[in-house]
XYZ file of N, CA and C in Angstrom:
657
model
N 13.453 -9.355 2.703
C 12.629 -10.395 2.229
C 12.831 -10.662 0.781
N 12.712 -11.874 0.391
C 13.001 -12.233 -1.011
C 11.848 -11.714 -1.928
N 12.176 -10.631 -2.670
C 11.108 -9.985 -3.440
C 10.496 -10.993 -4.486
N 11.272 -11.835 -5.124
C 10.840 -12.772 -6.076
C 9.907 -13.724 -5.488
N 10.226 -14.173 -4.178
C 9.374 -15.181 -3.479
C 8.045 -14.511 -3.213
N 8.086 -13.260 -2.751
C 6.877 -12.696 -2.475
C 5.876 -12.359 -3.606
N 6.529 -11.976 -4.822
C 5.678 -11.686 -5.936
C 5.145 -13.055 -6.509
N 5.815 -14.107 -6.360
C 5.373 -15.388 -6.843
C 4.083 -15.831 -6.081
N 4.162 -15.449 -4.751
C 2.971 -15.817 -3.978
C 1.773 -14.965 -4.206
N 2.031 -13.595 -4.414
C 1.100 -12.654 -4.597
C 0.329 -12.836 -5.953
N 1.018 -13.404 -6.870
C 0.449 -13.577 -8.229
C -0.803 -14.448 -8.186
N -0.881 -15.441 -7.270
C -2.185 -16.239 -7.197
C -2.441 -16.653 -5.768
N -1.536 -16.647 -4.893
C -1.912 -17.059 -3.519
C -1.801 -15.974 -2.538
N -0.920 -16.037 -1.478
C -0.736 -15.103 -0.513
C 0.434 -15.161 0.567
N 0.541 -14.192 1.408
C 1.508 -14.153 2.541
C 0.785 -14.446 3.837
N 1.502 -14.928 4.940
C 0.821 -15.085 6.169
C 1.599 -15.174 7.342
N 0.888 -15.329 8.580
C 1.552 -15.606 9.875
C 0.521 -15.772 11.062
N 1.107 -16.412 12.119
C 0.287 -16.848 13.251
C 0.066 -15.733 14.253
N -0.856 -15.903 15.252
C -1.009 -14.748 16.046
C -1.352 -14.743 17.539
N -1.432 -13.655 18.155
C -1.712 -13.582 19.559
C -3.071 -12.673 19.704
N -2.900 -11.395 19.709
C -4.044 -10.513 19.714
C -3.792 -9.260 19.007
N -4.736 -8.436 18.607
C -4.571 -7.361 17.802
C -3.879 -6.265 18.689
N -3.201 -5.386 17.963
C -2.583 -4.284 18.661
C -3.597 -3.294 19.144
N -4.737 -3.263 18.422
C -5.822 -2.460 18.980
C -7.119 -3.352 18.986
N -7.898 -3.030 20.093
C -9.061 -3.895 20.260
C -10.049 -3.858 19.148
N -10.082 -2.784 18.400
C -11.030 -2.679 17.282
C -10.430 -3.187 15.978
N -9.243 -3.806 16.035
C -8.541 -4.348 14.893
C -8.240 -3.270 13.796
N -8.147 -2.062 14.370
C -7.797 -1.002 13.289
C -6.271 -1.084 12.977
N -5.979 -0.363 11.845
C -4.640 -0.471 11.397
C -3.745 0.635 11.963
N -2.415 0.444 11.750
C -1.517 1.672 11.981
C -1.897 2.642 10.885
N -2.196 3.775 11.293
C -2.737 4.811 10.408
C -1.622 5.734 9.941
N -1.547 5.877 8.660
C -0.605 6.717 7.998
C -0.748 8.160 8.532
N 0.327 8.926 8.956
C 0.103 10.237 9.367
C 1.396 10.921 9.189
N 1.505 12.256 9.212
C 2.755 12.930 9.187
C 3.480 12.879 10.501
N 2.748 12.603 11.628
C 3.428 12.444 12.902
C 3.168 11.056 13.424
N 3.987 10.546 14.219
C 3.854 9.241 14.785
C 2.565 9.165 15.673
N 1.808 8.124 15.625
C 0.627 7.994 16.359
C 0.929 7.283 17.668
N -0.037 7.180 18.540
C 0.158 6.542 19.760
C -0.167 4.978 19.580
N 0.357 4.296 20.500
C 0.174 2.808 20.602
C -0.551 2.490 21.855
N -1.326 1.425 21.872
C -2.048 0.987 23.121
C -1.036 0.744 24.187
N -1.363 1.165 25.451
C -0.401 1.004 26.568
C -0.325 -0.393 26.905
N -1.422 -1.239 26.715
C -1.283 -2.642 27.137
C -0.312 -3.475 26.309
N 0.181 -2.951 25.130
C 1.144 -3.684 24.422
C 2.499 -3.117 24.625
N 3.345 -3.901 25.274
C 4.614 -3.320 25.749
C 5.661 -3.224 24.626
N 5.367 -2.400 23.600
C 6.350 -2.220 22.613
C 7.427 -1.383 23.002
N 8.639 -1.656 22.491
C 9.878 -0.958 22.744
C 9.849 0.245 21.822
N 10.692 1.226 22.025
C 10.928 2.235 21.124
C 11.239 1.838 19.722
N 12.164 0.883 19.631
C 12.480 0.297 18.209
C 11.294 -0.233 17.507
N 10.424 -1.018 18.309
C 9.292 -1.631 17.686
C 8.304 -0.490 17.189
N 8.095 0.406 17.986
C 7.172 1.435 17.585
C 7.677 2.220 16.314
N 8.923 2.485 16.263
C 9.463 3.212 15.167
C 9.383 2.296 13.958
N 9.756 1.059 13.968
C 9.657 0.162 12.802
C 8.212 0.035 12.309
N 7.314 -0.191 13.188
C 5.925 -0.392 12.738
C 5.342 1.008 12.254
N 5.810 2.135 12.714
C 5.309 3.403 12.208
C 5.792 3.605 10.812
N 7.086 3.352 10.579
C 7.626 3.460 9.244
C 7.038 2.518 8.314
N 6.674 1.263 8.654
C 6.032 0.305 7.950
C 4.639 0.813 7.432
N 3.968 1.434 8.328
C 2.586 1.987 8.105
C 2.569 3.066 6.995
N 3.760 3.662 6.753
C 3.722 4.723 5.648
C 3.799 4.136 4.285
N 3.751 2.825 4.152
C 3.821 2.157 2.804
C 2.713 2.570 1.947
N 2.872 2.641 0.593
C 1.767 2.858 -0.309
C 0.766 1.594 -0.297
N -0.396 1.824 -0.731
C -1.437 0.761 -0.890
C -2.433 1.105 -1.880
N -2.986 0.129 -2.474
C -4.090 0.337 -3.569
C -5.257 1.180 -3.001
N -5.460 2.281 -3.661
C -6.434 3.254 -3.240
C -6.285 3.784 -1.854
N -5.129 3.678 -1.312
C -4.691 4.071 0.015
C -5.622 3.463 1.058
N -6.063 2.224 0.827
C -6.759 1.528 1.884
C -6.108 1.073 3.032
N -4.780 0.889 3.030
C -4.060 0.361 4.109
C -4.539 -0.936 4.718
N -4.624 -1.929 3.835
C -5.401 -3.201 4.181
C -4.731 -4.135 5.061
N -3.861 -3.651 6.063
C -3.142 -4.535 6.900
C -3.453 -4.271 8.308
N -3.187 -5.243 9.210
C -3.146 -5.066 10.600
C -2.065 -5.941 11.148
N -1.716 -5.616 12.385
C -0.614 -6.274 13.020
C -0.909 -6.831 14.387
N -0.647 -8.199 14.606
C -0.831 -8.841 15.824
C 0.441 -8.986 16.701
N 0.413 -8.667 17.878
C 1.559 -8.773 18.746
C 1.634 -10.180 19.341
N 2.666 -10.877 19.120
C 2.821 -12.225 19.702
C 3.693 -12.095 20.967
N 4.823 -11.576 20.782
C 5.797 -11.315 21.829
C 6.735 -10.268 21.348
N 7.661 -9.807 22.104
C 8.592 -8.816 21.706
C 9.325 -9.163 20.410
N 9.232 -8.362 19.428
C 9.953 -8.491 18.098
C 9.332 -9.718 17.371
N 8.238 -10.086 17.600
C 7.563 -11.242 16.921
C 6.071 -10.813 16.736
N 5.708 -10.656 15.389
C 4.311 -10.125 15.104
C 3.786 -10.921 13.926
N 2.432 -10.771 13.688
C 1.796 -11.283 12.493
C 1.240 -10.104 11.678
N 1.542 -10.206 10.464
C 0.887 -9.151 9.578
C -0.323 -9.745 8.890
N -1.399 -9.056 9.058
C -2.690 -9.667 8.654
C -3.313 -8.896 7.541
N -4.444 -9.528 6.927
C -5.131 -9.075 5.794
C -6.565 -8.512 6.359
N -6.727 -7.259 6.352
C -8.019 -6.622 6.951
C -9.035 -6.733 5.923
N -9.962 -7.576 6.125
C -11.125 -7.797 5.175
C -11.981 -6.610 5.107
N -12.013 -5.761 6.091
C -12.796 -4.587 6.109
C -12.296 -3.539 5.052
N -11.142 -3.696 4.568
C -10.550 -2.760 3.601
C -10.630 -3.279 2.213
N -11.217 -4.322 1.940
C -11.218 -4.970 0.626
C -12.056 -4.059 -0.313
N -11.740 -4.054 -1.629
C -12.462 -3.289 -2.581
C -12.887 -4.212 -3.701
N -14.023 -4.848 -3.522
C -14.504 -5.835 -4.463
C -14.626 -5.382 -5.862
N -14.922 -4.164 -6.016
C -15.130 -3.634 -7.413
C -13.930 -3.652 -8.289
N -12.748 -3.167 -7.714
C -11.429 -3.086 -8.428
C -10.629 -4.254 -8.163
N -10.739 -4.854 -7.021
C -9.750 -5.977 -6.696
C -10.494 -7.181 -6.202
N -11.271 -7.804 -7.012
C -12.121 -8.976 -6.606
C -11.484 -10.162 -5.999
N -10.129 -10.319 -6.469
C -9.408 -11.479 -5.934
C -8.367 -11.112 -4.864
N -8.404 -9.768 -4.433
C -7.522 -9.341 -3.422
C -6.123 -9.351 -3.836
N -5.747 -9.233 -5.138
C -4.408 -9.304 -5.598
C -3.739 -7.972 -5.093
N -4.386 -6.798 -5.361
C -3.870 -5.459 -4.911
C -3.667 -5.417 -3.439
N -4.589 -6.064 -2.728
C -4.509 -6.113 -1.207
C -3.156 -6.702 -0.788
N -2.873 -7.872 -1.426
C -1.708 -8.604 -1.116
C -0.346 -7.874 -1.440
N -0.380 -7.155 -2.615
C 0.779 -6.363 -3.038
C 0.868 -5.157 -2.054
N -0.200 -4.673 -1.550
C -0.116 -3.537 -0.511
C 0.492 -4.068 0.729
N 0.061 -5.261 1.130
C 0.594 -5.805 2.440
C 2.159 -6.126 2.106
N 2.548 -6.475 0.934
C 3.874 -6.660 0.597
C 4.755 -5.375 0.713
N 4.140 -4.257 0.396
C 4.810 -2.959 0.437
C 4.921 -2.608 2.017
N 3.995 -2.839 2.765
C 4.005 -2.637 4.183
C 5.250 -3.530 4.752
N 5.288 -4.764 4.313
C 6.336 -5.663 4.779
C 7.666 -5.248 4.363
N 7.784 -4.717 3.155
C 9.121 -4.220 2.692
C 9.594 -3.033 3.401
N 8.609 -2.067 3.857
C 9.028 -0.897 4.542
C 9.509 -1.378 5.978
N 8.751 -2.321 6.513
C 9.162 -2.912 7.822
C 10.567 -3.479 7.738
N 10.895 -4.238 6.750
C 12.183 -4.779 6.668
C 13.332 -3.679 6.497
N 13.040 -2.594 5.725
C 13.944 -1.470 5.587
C 14.213 -0.798 6.985
N 13.130 -0.517 7.670
C 13.194 0.134 8.922
C 13.911 -0.777 10.064
N 13.612 -2.011 9.987
C 14.186 -2.896 11.095
C 15.668 -2.999 10.722
N 16.079 -3.227 9.412
C 17.483 -3.405 9.026
C 18.248 -2.115 9.483
N 17.656 -0.915 9.269
C 18.312 0.328 9.492
C 18.642 0.462 10.986
N 17.873 -0.294 11.947
C 18.098 -0.161 13.263
C 18.863 -1.420 13.756
N 19.316 -2.136 12.772
C 20.287 -3.198 13.238
C 19.576 -4.573 13.449
N 18.465 -4.825 12.838
C 17.712 -6.086 13.003
C 17.709 -6.837 11.754
N 17.609 -8.206 11.881
C 17.354 -9.103 10.749
C 15.913 -9.630 10.825
N 15.221 -9.717 9.806
C 13.910 -10.081 9.740
C 13.783 -11.589 9.190
N 13.056 -12.366 9.991
C 12.819 -13.720 9.537
C 11.259 -13.750 9.164
N 11.077 -13.956 7.851
C 9.563 -13.929 7.424
C 9.217 -15.382 7.097
N 7.957 -15.759 7.549
C 7.303 -17.050 7.236
C 5.951 -16.735 6.656
N 5.749 -17.306 5.529
C 4.388 -17.083 4.770
C 3.410 -18.124 5.300
N 2.301 -17.606 5.782
C 1.254 -18.417 6.353
C 0.137 -18.670 5.507
N -0.212 -17.577 4.696
C -1.391 -17.656 3.924
C -1.334 -18.628 2.789
N -2.372 -19.276 2.462
C -2.373 -20.165 1.271
C -3.269 -19.596 0.104
N -3.945 -18.490 0.335
C -4.658 -17.827 -0.706
C -4.783 -16.332 -0.327
N -5.216 -15.494 -1.255
C -5.327 -14.061 -1.070
C -6.388 -13.570 -0.059
N -7.242 -14.551 0.401
C -8.262 -14.184 1.329
C -7.995 -14.567 2.828
N -6.928 -15.339 2.999
C -6.538 -15.656 4.385
C -6.256 -14.398 5.229
N -6.670 -14.517 6.476
C -6.503 -13.393 7.356
C -5.119 -13.174 7.828
N -4.309 -14.272 8.126
C -2.974 -14.145 8.501
C -2.016 -14.411 7.369
N -1.220 -13.361 7.170
C -0.380 -13.400 5.855
C 0.974 -13.700 6.214
N 1.725 -13.053 7.043
C 3.093 -13.288 7.272
C 3.446 -13.147 8.798
N 4.327 -14.023 9.208
C 4.891 -14.010 10.522
C 6.339 -13.375 10.344
N 6.640 -12.420 11.255
C 7.889 -11.779 11.224
C 8.544 -11.810 12.617
N 9.772 -12.224 12.688
C 10.525 -12.180 13.894
C 11.832 -11.326 13.636
N 12.099 -10.495 14.603
C 13.311 -9.655 14.423
C 14.343 -10.080 15.462
N 15.629 -10.173 14.964
C 16.688 -10.534 15.860
C 17.822 -9.467 15.529
N 18.600 -9.171 16.504
C 19.775 -8.257 16.345
C 20.801 -8.901 15.418
N 21.254 -8.095 14.503
C 22.113 -8.588 13.551
C 23.490 -7.796 13.484
N 24.554 -8.305 13.039
C 25.805 -7.504 12.813
C 25.891 -7.117 11.367
N 26.246 -5.834 11.215
C 26.331 -5.340 9.848
C 25.123 -5.377 9.006
N 23.978 -5.079 9.687
C 22.712 -4.994 8.887
C 22.775 -3.845 7.871
N 22.193 -4.052 6.728
C 22.191 -3.024 5.689
C 21.499 -1.708 6.256
N 21.999 -0.576 5.880
C 21.473 0.676 6.305
C 20.685 1.311 5.026
N 19.488 1.913 5.356
C 18.738 2.509 4.284
C 18.350 3.896 4.617
N 18.114 4.693 3.649
C 17.668 6.163 3.877
C 16.202 6.056 4.311
N 15.940 6.092 5.566
C 14.609 6.004 6.030
C 13.849 7.318 5.831
N 14.526 8.456 5.588
C 13.865 9.694 5.313
C 13.016 9.591 4.071
N 13.438 8.837 3.113
C 12.812 8.717 1.914
C 11.345 8.008 2.230
N 11.247 7.154 3.126
C 9.952 6.532 3.441
C 9.028 7.657 4.025
N 9.567 8.503 4.842
C 8.778 9.600 5.409
C 8.282 10.689 4.425
N 9.159 10.794 3.426
C 8.870 11.920 2.411
C 8.037 11.379 1.250
N 7.765 10.137 1.076
C 7.042 9.666 -0.059
C 5.704 10.237 -0.061
N 5.218 10.800 -1.195
C 3.935 11.304 -1.397
C 3.484 11.125 -2.816
N 2.171 10.963 -3.048
C 1.616 10.875 -4.299
C 0.825 12.199 -4.501
N 1.181 13.024 -5.458
C 0.554 14.257 -5.604
C -0.411 14.247 -6.810
N -1.633 14.553 -6.607
C -2.611 14.525 -7.664
C -3.386 15.840 -7.840
N -2.706 16.927 -7.415
C -3.255 18.304 -7.651
C -2.107 19.221 -8.127
N -2.585 20.433 -8.344
C -1.633 21.608 -8.772
C -0.973 21.344 -10.220
N -1.625 20.436 -10.977
C -1.172 20.390 -12.368
C -1.598 21.626 -13.167
N -0.785 21.859 -14.161
C -1.129 22.943 -15.023
C -2.335 22.685 -15.814
N -3.238 23.655 -15.992
C -4.373 23.321 -16.806
C -4.393 23.840 -18.152
N -3.346 24.506 -18.668
C -3.224 25.103 -19.977
C -2.974 23.870 -20.982
N -3.443 24.120 -22.089
C -3.245 23.099 -23.226
C -1.866 22.925 -23.646
N -1.374 21.598 -23.601
C -0.128 21.226 -24.081
C 0.099 21.544 -25.549
N 1.166 22.207 -25.873
C 1.362 22.586 -27.309
C 1.831 21.311 -28.084
N 1.366 21.305 -29.433
C 1.739 20.157 -30.215
C 3.260 20.007 -30.320
N 3.992 21.063 -30.440
C 5.487 20.978 -30.588
C 6.174 20.476 -29.355
N 5.556 20.899 -28.154
C 5.990 20.335 -26.918
C 5.763 18.854 -26.849
N 4.594 18.408 -27.287
C 4.258 16.951 -27.330
C 5.306 16.198 -28.218
N 5.563 16.701 -29.377
C 6.541 16.099 -30.352
C 7.989 15.983 -29.657
N 8.371 16.916 -28.846
C 9.604 16.852 -28.191
C 9.542 15.723 -27.160
N 8.388 15.646 -26.398
C 8.239 14.688 -25.331
C 8.346 13.179 -25.839
N 7.678 12.915 -26.979
C 7.630 11.518 -27.482
C 8.879 11.034 -28.136
N 9.818 12.031 -28.407
C 11.145 11.619 -28.908
C 11.163 10.883 -30.258
N 10.263 11.284 -31.102
C 10.219 10.747 -32.477
C 9.681 9.399 -32.621
N 8.826 9.058 -31.675
C 8.143 7.716 -31.716
C 6.632 7.828 -31.614
N 6.132 8.417 -32.746
C 4.673 8.799 -32.769
C 3.742 7.527 -32.741
N 4.310 6.431 -33.149
C 3.451 5.176 -33.309
C 2.989 4.716 -31.936
N 3.650 5.123 -30.780
C 3.322 4.635 -29.473
C 2.437 5.635 -28.588
N 2.246 6.840 -29.215
C 1.615 7.874 -28.422
C 0.444 8.522 -29.247
N -0.582 8.977 -28.539
C -1.653 9.703 -29.172
C -1.929 11.058 -28.415
N -1.978 12.131 -29.156
C -2.089 13.441 -28.459
C -3.513 13.864 -28.516
N -4.128 14.024 -27.351
C -5.507 14.495 -27.189
C -5.551 15.804 -26.336
N -5.605 17.071 -26.884
C -5.669 18.283 -25.986
C -6.717 18.162 -24.975
N -6.633 18.862 -23.880
C -7.672 18.814 -22.926
C -8.848 19.670 -23.298
N -8.828 20.288 -24.475
C -9.993 20.932 -24.935
C -10.817 20.125 -25.830
N -10.359 18.832 -26.181
C -10.984 18.047 -27.232
C -12.153 17.340 -26.543
N -13.162 16.748 -27.455
C -14.247 15.981 -26.948
C -13.757 14.641 -26.381
N -12.673 14.146 -26.998
C -12.113 12.834 -26.545
C -11.542 12.915 -25.207
N -10.918 14.055 -24.870
C -10.357 14.276 -23.438
C -11.558 14.317 -22.466
N -12.625 15.047 -22.866
C -13.722 15.166 -21.897
C -14.346 13.810 -21.586
N -14.483 12.959 -22.662
C -14.985 11.640 -22.470
C -14.167 10.808 -21.575
N -12.806 10.820 -21.815
C -11.923 10.046 -20.959
C -11.981 10.448 -19.621
N -12.067 11.864 -19.381
C -12.107 12.404 -17.986
C -13.311 11.864 -17.230
N -14.499 11.961 -17.970
C -15.807 11.530 -17.374
C -15.700 10.038 -17.040
N -15.198 9.272 -17.998
C -15.154 7.829 -17.697
C -14.183 7.380 -16.676
N -13.166 8.183 -16.482
C -12.163 7.946 -15.349
C -12.796 8.112 -14.051
N -13.582 9.195 -13.935
C -14.362 9.435 -12.703
C -15.322 8.238 -12.402
N -16.005 7.837 -13.473
C -16.933 6.690 -13.392
C -16.231 5.343 -12.876
N -15.137 5.167 -13.614
C -14.316 3.953 -13.200
C -13.933 4.014 -11.706
N -13.493 5.132 -11.221
C -13.106 5.238 -9.895
C -14.278 5.045 -8.956
N -15.462 5.460 -9.397
C -16.611 5.187 -8.566
C -16.933 3.722 -8.542
N -16.843 3.023 -9.582
C -17.092 1.579 -9.712
C -16.031 0.838 -8.802
N -14.753 1.213 -8.986
C -13.618 0.527 -8.332
C -13.839 0.691 -6.845
N -14.289 1.747 -6.342
C -14.376 1.983 -4.910
C -15.612 1.320 -4.271
N -16.383 0.615 -5.180
C -17.460 -0.175 -4.679
C -18.757 0.663 -4.425
N -18.740 1.856 -4.932
C -19.877 2.705 -4.606
C -21.072 2.246 -5.447
N -22.192 1.922 -4.871
C -23.400 1.414 -5.633
C -24.443 2.429 -5.466
N -24.991 2.812 -6.619
C -26.166 3.728 -6.554
C -27.466 3.025 -6.612
N -28.309 3.239 -5.617
C -29.592 2.585 -5.528
C -30.688 3.493 -6.102
N -31.324 3.093 -7.159
C -32.304 3.872 -7.749
C -33.718 3.271 -7.451
N -34.618 4.189 -6.988
C -36.035 3.783 -6.584
C -36.784 3.435 -7.948
N -37.482 2.270 -7.845
C -38.307 1.911 -8.997
C -39.392 2.924 -9.256
N -39.746 3.000 -10.636
C -40.842 4.024 -11.012
C -42.131 3.237 -10.834
N -43.125 4.021 -10.335
C -44.494 3.424 -10.192
C -45.307 3.922 -11.206
């Protein structure tokens, strides 16, 4: 897919496509997992289709919401949709991140399809970031389709744990910034500033996730 074309749409509008019925009756998404999940028996997906959609589902997404769904139209013809149940109004009120996440799903789909020898024809259906149908995709067999290292899709991980907790030494910091002190500020994790930033980061994540605390009025 033309990356420049997609980003141009995502900046203010959206991606889209037409549809048949959801792959799952509850409109749930393809769920990311370390092992391939099952697909509804009523959808006659081929082995290639299952593999392509599974790899697409491993795409990164904002806050790991996976805000996409797929409608089966006919063999090798699907609609990629915008799951409104996965929106995060606190951090993404205009659904910009949602559309970028759907774009990542679409890019993975193209990599996986090309690796199996298919060409993807994408048609943008959405006219804004809130439209349910984003992109129509049709796959056709292609000669000399580009090959990609699909294992990198399977191995992608975002790790947010097991960081060292000891204080970074000032001399190590000086080595890291490479003699450009004007662009960096050093705050040891023992400082009051670090504690404040840490607390506010947690609060920001709470707000972004749309968590609302209801406080009972005083009588």
